[in-house]
Coordinates of N, CA and C in Angstrom, one line a residue:
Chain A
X1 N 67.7 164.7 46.7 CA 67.7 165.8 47.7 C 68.0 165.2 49.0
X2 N 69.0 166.0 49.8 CA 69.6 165.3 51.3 C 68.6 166.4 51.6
X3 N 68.2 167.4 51.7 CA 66.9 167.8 52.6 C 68.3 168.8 53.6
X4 N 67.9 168.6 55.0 CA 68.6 169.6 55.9 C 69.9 167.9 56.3
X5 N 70.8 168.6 56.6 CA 71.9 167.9 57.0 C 72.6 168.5 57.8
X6 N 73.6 167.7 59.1 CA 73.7 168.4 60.3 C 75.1 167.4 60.6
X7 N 76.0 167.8 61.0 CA 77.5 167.5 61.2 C 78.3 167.9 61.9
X8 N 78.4 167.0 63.1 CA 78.8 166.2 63.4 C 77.4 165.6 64.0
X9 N 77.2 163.7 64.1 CA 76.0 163.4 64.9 C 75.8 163.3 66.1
X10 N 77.0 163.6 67.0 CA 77.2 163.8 68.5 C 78.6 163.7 68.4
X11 N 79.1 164.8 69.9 CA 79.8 165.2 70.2 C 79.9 165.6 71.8
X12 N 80.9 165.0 72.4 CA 81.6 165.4 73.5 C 82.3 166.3 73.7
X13 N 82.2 167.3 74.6 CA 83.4 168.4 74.6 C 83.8 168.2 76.4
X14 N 84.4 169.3 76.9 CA 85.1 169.1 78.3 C 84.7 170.9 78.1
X15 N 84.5 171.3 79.6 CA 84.3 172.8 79.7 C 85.1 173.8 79.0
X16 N 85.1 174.6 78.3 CA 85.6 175.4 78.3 C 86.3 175.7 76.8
X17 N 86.2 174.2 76.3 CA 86.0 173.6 74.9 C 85.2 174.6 74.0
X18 N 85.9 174.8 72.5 CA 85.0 175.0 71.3 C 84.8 174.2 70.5
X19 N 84.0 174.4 70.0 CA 83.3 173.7 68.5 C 82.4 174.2 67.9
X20 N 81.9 173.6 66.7 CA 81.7 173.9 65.1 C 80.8 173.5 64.6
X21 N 78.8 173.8 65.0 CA 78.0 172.5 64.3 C 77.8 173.3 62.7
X22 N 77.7 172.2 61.9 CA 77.7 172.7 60.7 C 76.0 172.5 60.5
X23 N 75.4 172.9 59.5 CA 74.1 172.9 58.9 C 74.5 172.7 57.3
X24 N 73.6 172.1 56.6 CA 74.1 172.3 55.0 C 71.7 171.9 54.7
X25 N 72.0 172.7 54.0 CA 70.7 172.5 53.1 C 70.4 172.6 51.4
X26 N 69.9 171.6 51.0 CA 69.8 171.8 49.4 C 68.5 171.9 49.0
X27 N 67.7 173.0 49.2 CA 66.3 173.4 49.0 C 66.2 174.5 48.5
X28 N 67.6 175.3 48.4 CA 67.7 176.7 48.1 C 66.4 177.9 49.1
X29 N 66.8 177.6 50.3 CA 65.9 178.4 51.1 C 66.4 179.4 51.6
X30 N 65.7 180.3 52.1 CA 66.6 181.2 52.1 C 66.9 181.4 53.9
X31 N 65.8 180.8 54.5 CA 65.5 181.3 56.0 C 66.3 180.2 56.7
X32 N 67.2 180.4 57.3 CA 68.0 178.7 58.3 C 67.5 179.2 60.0
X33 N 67.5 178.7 60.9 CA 67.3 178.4 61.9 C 68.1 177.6 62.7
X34 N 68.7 177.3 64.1 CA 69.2 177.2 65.0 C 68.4 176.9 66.4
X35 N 67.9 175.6 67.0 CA 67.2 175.3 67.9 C 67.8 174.2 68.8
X36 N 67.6 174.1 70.0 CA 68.2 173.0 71.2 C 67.2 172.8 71.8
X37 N 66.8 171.4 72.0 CA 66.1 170.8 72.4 C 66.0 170.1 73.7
X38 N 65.7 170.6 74.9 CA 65.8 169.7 76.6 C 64.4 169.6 76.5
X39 N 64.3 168.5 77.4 CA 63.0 167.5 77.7 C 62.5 168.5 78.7
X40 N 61.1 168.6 77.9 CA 60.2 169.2 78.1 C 60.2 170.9 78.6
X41 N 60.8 170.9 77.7 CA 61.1 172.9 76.9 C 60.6 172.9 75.5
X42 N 60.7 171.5 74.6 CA 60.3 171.6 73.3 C 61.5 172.3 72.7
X43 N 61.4 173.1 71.6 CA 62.6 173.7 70.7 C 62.7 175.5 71.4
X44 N 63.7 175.7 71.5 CA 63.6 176.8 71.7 C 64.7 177.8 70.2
X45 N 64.4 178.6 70.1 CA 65.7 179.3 68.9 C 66.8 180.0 69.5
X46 N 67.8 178.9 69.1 CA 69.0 180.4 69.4 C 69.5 181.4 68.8
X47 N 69.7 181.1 67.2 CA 69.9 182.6 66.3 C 68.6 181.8 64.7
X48 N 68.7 182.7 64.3 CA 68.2 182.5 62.5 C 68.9 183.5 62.0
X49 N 69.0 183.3 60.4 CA 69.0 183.8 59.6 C 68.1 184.2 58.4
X50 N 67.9 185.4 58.1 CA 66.8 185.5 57.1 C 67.4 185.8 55.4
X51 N 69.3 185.1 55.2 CA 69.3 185.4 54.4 C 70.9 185.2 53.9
X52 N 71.7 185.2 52.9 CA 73.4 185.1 53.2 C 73.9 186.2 53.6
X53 N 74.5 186.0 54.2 CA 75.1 187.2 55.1 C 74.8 188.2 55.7
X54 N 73.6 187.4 56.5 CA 72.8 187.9 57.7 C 72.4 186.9 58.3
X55 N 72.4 187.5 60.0 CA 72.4 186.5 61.1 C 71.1 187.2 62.4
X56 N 70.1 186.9 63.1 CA 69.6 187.0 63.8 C 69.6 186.0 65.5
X57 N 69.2 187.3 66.7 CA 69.0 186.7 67.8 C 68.0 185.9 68.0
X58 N 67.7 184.8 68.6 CA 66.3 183.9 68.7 C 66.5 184.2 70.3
X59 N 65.7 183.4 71.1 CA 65.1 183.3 72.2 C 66.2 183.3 73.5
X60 N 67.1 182.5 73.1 CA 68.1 182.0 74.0 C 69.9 182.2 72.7
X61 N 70.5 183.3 72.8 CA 71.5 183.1 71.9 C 72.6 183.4 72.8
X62 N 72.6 183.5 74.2 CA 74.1 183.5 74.9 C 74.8 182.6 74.8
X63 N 76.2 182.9 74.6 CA 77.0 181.7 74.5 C 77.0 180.6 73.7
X64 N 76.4 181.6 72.4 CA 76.5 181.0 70.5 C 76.6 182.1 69.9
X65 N 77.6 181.4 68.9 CA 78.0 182.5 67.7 C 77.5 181.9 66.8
X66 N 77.2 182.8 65.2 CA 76.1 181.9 63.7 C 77.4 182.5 63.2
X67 N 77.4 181.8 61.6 CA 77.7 182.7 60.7 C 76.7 182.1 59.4
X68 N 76.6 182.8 58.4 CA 76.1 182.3 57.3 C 76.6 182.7 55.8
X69 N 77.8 182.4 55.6 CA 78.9 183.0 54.4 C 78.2 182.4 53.3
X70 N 77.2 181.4 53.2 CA 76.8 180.9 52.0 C 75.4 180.3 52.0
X71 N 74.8 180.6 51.1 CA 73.1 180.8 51.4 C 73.0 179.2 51.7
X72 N 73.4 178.2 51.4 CA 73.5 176.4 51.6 C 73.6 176.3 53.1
X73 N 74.3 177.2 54.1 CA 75.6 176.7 55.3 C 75.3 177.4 56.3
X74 N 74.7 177.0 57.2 CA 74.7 177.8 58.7 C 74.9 177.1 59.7
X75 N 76.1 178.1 59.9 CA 77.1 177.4 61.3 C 76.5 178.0 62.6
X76 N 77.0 177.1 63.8 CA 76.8 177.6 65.3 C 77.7 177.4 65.7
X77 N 78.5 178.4 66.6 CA 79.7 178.3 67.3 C 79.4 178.2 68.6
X78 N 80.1 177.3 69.4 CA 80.3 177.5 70.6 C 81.8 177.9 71.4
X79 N 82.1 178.7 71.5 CA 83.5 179.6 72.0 C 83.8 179.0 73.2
X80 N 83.0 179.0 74.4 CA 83.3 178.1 75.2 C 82.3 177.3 76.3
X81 N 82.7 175.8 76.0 CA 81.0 175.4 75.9 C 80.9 175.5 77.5
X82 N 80.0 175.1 78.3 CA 79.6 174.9 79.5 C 78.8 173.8 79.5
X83 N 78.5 172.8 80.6 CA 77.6 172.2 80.7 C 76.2 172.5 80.9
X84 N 76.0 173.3 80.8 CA 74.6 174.0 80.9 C 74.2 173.8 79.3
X85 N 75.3 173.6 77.8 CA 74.7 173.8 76.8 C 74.9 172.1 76.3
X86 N 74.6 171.2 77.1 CA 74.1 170.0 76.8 C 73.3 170.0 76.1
X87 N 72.7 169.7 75.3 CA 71.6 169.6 74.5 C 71.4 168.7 72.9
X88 N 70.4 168.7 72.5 CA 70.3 168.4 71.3 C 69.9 169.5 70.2
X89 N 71.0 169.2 69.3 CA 70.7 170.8 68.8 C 70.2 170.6 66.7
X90 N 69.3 171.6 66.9 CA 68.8 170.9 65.2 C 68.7 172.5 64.6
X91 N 69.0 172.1 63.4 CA 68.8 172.9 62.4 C 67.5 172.7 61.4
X92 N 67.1 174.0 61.3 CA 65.8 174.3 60.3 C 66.2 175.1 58.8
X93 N 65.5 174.7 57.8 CA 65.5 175.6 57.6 C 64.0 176.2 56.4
X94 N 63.7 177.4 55.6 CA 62.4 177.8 54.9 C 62.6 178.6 54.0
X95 N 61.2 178.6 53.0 CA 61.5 179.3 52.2 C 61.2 180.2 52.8
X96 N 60.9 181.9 51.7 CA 60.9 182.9 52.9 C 59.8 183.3 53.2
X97 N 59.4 183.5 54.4 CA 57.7 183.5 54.7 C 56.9 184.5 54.0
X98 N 55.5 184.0 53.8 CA 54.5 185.2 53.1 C 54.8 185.1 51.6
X99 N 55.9 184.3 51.1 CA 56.2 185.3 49.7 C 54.7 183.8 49.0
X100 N 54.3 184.8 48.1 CA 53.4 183.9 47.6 C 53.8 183.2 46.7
X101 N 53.5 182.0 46.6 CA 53.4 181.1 46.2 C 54.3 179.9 46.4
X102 N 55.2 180.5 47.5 CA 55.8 179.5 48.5 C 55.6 178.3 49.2
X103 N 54.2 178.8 49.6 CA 53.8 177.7 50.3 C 53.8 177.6 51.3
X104 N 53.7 178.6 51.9 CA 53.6 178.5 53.6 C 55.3 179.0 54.7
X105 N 54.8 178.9 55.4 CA 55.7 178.9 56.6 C 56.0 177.7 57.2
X106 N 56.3 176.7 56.9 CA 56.4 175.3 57.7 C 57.8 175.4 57.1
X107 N 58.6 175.1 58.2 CA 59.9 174.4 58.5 C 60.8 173.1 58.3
X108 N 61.6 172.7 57.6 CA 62.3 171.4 57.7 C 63.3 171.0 58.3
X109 N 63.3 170.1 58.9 CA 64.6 170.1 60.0 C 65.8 168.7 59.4
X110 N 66.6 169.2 60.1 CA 67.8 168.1 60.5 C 67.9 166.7 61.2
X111 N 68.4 166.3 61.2 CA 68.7 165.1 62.1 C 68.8 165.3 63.9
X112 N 69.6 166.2 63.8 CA 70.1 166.7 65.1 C 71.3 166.5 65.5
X113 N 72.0 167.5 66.4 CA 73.1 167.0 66.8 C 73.4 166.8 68.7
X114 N 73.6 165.7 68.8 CA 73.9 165.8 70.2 C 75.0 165.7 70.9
X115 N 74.8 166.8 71.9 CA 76.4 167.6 72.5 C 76.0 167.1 73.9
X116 N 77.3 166.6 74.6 CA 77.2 166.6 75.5 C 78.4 167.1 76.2
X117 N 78.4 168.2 77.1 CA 79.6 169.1 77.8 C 79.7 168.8 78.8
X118 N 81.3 168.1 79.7 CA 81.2 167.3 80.8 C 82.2 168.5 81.5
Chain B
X1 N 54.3 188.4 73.2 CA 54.9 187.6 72.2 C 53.8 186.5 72.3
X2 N 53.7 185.7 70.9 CA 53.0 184.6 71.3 C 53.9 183.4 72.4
X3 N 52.8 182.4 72.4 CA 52.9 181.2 73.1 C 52.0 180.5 73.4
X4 N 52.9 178.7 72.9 CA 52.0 177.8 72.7 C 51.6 176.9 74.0
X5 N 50.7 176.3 74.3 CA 50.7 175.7 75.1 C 49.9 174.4 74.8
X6 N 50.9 172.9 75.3 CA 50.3 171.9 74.7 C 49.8 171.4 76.4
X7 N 48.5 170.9 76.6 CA 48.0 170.5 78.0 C 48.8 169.8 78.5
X8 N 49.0 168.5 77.6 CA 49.4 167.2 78.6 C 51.1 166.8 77.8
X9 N 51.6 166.6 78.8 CA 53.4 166.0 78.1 C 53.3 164.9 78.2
X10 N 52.6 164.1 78.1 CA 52.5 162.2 78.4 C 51.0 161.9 78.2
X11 N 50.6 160.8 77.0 CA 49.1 161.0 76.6 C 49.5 159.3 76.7
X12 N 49.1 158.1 77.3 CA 49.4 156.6 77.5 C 47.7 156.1 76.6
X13 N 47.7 155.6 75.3 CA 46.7 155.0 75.1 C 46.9 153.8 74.5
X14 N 45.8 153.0 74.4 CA 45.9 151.3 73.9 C 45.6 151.4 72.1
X15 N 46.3 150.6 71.5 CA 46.6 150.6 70.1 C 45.1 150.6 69.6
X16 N 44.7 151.0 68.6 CA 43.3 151.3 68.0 C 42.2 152.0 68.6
X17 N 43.2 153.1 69.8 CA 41.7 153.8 70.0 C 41.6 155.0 69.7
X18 N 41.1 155.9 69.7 CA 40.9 157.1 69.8 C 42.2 157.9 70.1
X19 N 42.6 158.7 69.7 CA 43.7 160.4 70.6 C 43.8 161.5 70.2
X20 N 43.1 162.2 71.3 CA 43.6 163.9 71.5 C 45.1 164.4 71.4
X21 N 45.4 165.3 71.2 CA 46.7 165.9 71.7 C 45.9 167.0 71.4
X22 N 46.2 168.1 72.7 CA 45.4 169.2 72.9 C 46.6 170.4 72.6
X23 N 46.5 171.6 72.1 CA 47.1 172.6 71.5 C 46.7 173.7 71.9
X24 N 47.1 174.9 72.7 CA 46.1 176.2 72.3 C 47.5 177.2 72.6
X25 N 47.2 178.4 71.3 CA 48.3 179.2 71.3 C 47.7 180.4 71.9
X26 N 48.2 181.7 72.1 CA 47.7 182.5 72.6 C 47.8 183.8 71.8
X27 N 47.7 184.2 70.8 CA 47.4 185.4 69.9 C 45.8 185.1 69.3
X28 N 45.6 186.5 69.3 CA 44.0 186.6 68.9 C 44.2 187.2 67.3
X29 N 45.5 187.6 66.9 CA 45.5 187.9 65.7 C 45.4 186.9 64.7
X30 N 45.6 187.0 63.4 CA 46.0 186.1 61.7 C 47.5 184.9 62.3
X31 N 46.6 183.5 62.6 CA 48.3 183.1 62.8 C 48.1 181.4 61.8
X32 N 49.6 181.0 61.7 CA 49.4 179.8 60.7 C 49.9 178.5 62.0
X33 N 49.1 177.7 62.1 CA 49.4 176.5 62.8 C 50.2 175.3 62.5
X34 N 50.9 174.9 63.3 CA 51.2 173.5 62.8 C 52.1 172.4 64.1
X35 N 51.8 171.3 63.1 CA 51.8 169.7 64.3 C 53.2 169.4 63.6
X36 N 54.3 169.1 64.7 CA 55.2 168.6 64.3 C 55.4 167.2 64.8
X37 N 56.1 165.9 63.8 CA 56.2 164.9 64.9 C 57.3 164.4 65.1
X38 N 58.3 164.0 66.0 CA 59.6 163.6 66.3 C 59.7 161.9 66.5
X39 N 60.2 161.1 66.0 CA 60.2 159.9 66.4 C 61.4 159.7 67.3
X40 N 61.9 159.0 67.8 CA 63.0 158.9 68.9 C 64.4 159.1 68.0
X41 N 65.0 159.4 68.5 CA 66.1 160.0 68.1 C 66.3 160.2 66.2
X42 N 65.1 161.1 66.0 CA 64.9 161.7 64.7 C 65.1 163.0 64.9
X43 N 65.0 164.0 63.8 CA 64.2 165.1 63.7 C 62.6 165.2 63.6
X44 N 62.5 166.7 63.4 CA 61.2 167.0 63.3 C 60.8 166.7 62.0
X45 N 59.6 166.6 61.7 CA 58.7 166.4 60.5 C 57.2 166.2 60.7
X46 N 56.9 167.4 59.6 CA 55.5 168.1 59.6 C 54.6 166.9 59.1
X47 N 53.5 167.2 60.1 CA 52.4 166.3 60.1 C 51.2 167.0 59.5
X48 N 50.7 168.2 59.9 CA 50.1 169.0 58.8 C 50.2 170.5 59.5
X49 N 49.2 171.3 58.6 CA 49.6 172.7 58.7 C 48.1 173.4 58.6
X50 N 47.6 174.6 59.4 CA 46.7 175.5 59.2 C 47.5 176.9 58.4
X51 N 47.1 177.1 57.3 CA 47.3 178.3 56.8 C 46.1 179.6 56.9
X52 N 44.8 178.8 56.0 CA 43.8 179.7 55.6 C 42.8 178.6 55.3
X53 N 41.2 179.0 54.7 CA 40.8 178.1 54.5 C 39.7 177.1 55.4
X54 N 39.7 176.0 55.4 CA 39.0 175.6 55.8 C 39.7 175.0 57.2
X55 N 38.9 174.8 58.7 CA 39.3 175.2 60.2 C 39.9 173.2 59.9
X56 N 39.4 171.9 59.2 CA 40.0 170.5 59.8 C 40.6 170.6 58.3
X57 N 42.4 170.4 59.4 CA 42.9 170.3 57.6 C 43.6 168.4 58.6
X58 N 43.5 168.0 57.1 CA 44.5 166.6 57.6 C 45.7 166.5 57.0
X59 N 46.4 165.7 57.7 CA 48.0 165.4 57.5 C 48.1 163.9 57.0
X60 N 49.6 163.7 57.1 CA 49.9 162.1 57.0 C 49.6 161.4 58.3
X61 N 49.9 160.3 57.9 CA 49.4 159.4 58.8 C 48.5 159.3 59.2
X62 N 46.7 159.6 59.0 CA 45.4 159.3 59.4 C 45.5 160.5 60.5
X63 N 46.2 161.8 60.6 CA 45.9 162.8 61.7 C 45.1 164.0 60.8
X64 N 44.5 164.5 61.7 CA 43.9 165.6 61.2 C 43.6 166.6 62.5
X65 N 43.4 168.0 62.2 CA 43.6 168.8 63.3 C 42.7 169.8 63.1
X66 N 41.8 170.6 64.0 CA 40.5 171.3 63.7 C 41.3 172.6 64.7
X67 N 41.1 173.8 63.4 CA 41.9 175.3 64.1 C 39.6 175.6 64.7
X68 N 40.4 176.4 65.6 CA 39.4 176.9 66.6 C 39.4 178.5 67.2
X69 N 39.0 179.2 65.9 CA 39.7 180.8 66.4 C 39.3 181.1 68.1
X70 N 37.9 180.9 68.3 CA 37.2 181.6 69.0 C 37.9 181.0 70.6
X71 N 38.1 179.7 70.7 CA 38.5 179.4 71.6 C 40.2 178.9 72.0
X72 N 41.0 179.6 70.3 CA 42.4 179.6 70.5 C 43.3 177.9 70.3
X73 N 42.5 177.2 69.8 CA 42.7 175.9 69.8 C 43.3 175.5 68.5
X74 N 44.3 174.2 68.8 CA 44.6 173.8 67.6 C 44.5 172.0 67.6
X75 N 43.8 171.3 68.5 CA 43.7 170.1 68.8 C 43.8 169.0 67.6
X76 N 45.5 168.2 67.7 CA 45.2 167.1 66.7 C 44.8 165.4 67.5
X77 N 44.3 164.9 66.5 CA 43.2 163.7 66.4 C 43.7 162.8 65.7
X78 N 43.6 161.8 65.9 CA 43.2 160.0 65.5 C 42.4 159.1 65.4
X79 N 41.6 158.7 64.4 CA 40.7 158.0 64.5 C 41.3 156.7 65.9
X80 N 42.0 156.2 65.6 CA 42.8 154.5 65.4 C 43.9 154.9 65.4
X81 N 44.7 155.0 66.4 CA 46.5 154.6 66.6 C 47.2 153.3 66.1
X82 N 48.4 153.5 65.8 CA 49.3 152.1 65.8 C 50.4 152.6 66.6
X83 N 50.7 151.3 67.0 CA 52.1 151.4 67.7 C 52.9 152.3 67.1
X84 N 53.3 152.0 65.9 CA 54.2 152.6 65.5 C 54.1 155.0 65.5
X85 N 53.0 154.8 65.6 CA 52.8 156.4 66.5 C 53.4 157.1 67.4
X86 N 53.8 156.0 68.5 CA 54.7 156.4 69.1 C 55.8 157.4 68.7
X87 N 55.5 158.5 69.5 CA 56.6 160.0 68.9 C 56.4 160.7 70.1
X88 N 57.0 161.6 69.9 CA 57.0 163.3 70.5 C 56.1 164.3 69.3
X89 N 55.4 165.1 69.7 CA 54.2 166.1 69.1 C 54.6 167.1 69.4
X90 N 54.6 167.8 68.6 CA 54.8 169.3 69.0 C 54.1 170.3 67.9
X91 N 53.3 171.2 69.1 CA 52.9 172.4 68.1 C 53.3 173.4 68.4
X92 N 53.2 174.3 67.0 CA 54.0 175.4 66.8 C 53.2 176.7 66.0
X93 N 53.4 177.9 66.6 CA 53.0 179.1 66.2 C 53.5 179.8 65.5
X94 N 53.2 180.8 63.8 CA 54.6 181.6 63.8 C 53.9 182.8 64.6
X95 N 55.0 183.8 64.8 CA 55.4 184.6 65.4 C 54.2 185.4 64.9
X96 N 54.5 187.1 65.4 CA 53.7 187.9 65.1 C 54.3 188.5 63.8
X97 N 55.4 188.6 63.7 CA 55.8 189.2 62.4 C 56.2 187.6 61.5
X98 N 55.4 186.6 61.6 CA 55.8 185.6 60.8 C 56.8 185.1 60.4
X99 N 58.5 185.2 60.8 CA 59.4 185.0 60.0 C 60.2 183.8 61.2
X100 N 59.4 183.4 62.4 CA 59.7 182.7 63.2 C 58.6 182.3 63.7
X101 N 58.6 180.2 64.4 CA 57.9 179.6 65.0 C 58.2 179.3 66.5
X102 N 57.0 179.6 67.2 CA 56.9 179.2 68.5 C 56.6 178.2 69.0
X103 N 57.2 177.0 69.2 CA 56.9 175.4 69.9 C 56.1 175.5 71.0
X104 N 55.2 174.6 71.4 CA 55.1 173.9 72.0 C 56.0 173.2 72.9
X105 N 55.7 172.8 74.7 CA 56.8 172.1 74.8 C 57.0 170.6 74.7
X106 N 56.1 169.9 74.1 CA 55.5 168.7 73.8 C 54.9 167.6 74.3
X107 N 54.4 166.5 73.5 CA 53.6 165.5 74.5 C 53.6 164.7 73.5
X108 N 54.4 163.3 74.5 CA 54.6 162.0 74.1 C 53.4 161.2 73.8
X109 N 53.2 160.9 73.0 CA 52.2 159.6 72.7 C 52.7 158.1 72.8
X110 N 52.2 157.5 74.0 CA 52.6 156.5 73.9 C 51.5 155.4 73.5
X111 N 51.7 154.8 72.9 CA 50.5 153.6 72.2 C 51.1 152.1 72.3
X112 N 50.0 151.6 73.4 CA 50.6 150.3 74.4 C 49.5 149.7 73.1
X113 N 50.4 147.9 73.0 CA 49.9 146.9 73.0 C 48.4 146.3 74.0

């Protein structure tokens, strides 16, 4: 099992720039997640998903697009980046919460990916 | 909405002693806890978890964490550090409708020689 996996491992863009972070998971989970991490904010969410072909807003989702075409694969778009979305950005993802005998609500993450927009 | 709050973002202690990392979320409702740990340029990975049950559950690595309804607390513990402890901590709430977690903003442990 590769667990959560995250692609590209860093990337540079220039303002105004798009790109493509991929997510891939083989846990058959159903719940994916989307988080960026700045020093001393901890994780914040930018979208989730609770499912294939459904996409949700998290805390901070301006200036990110999701998609989720396949229950494995949750993408984050950036249209056009800014340096304001420097960050390190990780993927989660869960089984689906409450259902019994799941096992909880705890999360597994990615490696991370780190973007830096100049 | 909920929200976590961890005290201190920098905890400096000497290898084999004692450490707090202090936790308190703010819902007075049904909520599930948990300690995340980041090593330097890793991801996250769970250290342990409050579901139900009994209030000191333990994790890997010699931590364990005592939920505290009454005073909103989720404080994890170390008998004995090792260097290699050295991480980022973070705790985390789910939400009120459960289907999302609330971080912490974290606190480095650093474990000096």
């Amino acid at each position: 099992n590769a667990g959560v996996t995250q692609t590209p491992k860093f990337r540079v863009l220039k303002t105004g720039q798009s790109m493509t972070l991929l997510c891939a998971q083989d846990m058959n989970h159903e719940y994916m997640y989307w988080y960026r991490q700045d020093p001393g904010m901890g994780l914040r969410l930018i979208h989730y998903s609770v499912g294939e072909g459904t996409t949700a807003k998290g805390e901070v989702p301006d200036g990110y697009n999701v998609s989720r075409l396949k229950k494995q694969n949750f993408l984050l778009g950036l249209e056009s980046a800014a340096p304001s979305q420097t960050s390190v950005y990780f993927c989660a993802s869960s089984r689906t919460p409450g259902l019994a005998g799941t096992g909880g609500y705890e999360q597994y993450f990615g490696p991370g990916t780190r973007l830096t927009v100049t | 909405a909920q929200s976590v709050t961890q005290l201190d973002s920098q905890v400096p202690v000497f290898e084999e002693a004692p450490v707090e990392l202090r936790c308190n979320y703010s819902s007075s409702v049904s909520v599930y806890l948990f300690w995340y740990v980041q090593y330097p340029n890793q991801g996250l990975q769970l250290l342990l978890k409050y579901l139900s049950g009994s209030t000191l559950v333990k994790g890997i690595n010699g931590f364990e964490a005592e939920f505290n309804k009454s005073q909103t607390s989720f404080h994890l513990r170390k008998p004995s550090v090792h260097i290699s402890d050295t991480a980022e901590y973070f705790c985390a709430v789910n939400d009120l409708y459960g289907n999302k977690l609330v971080f912490g903003a974290g606190t480095i442990l650093r474990v000096k020689s």
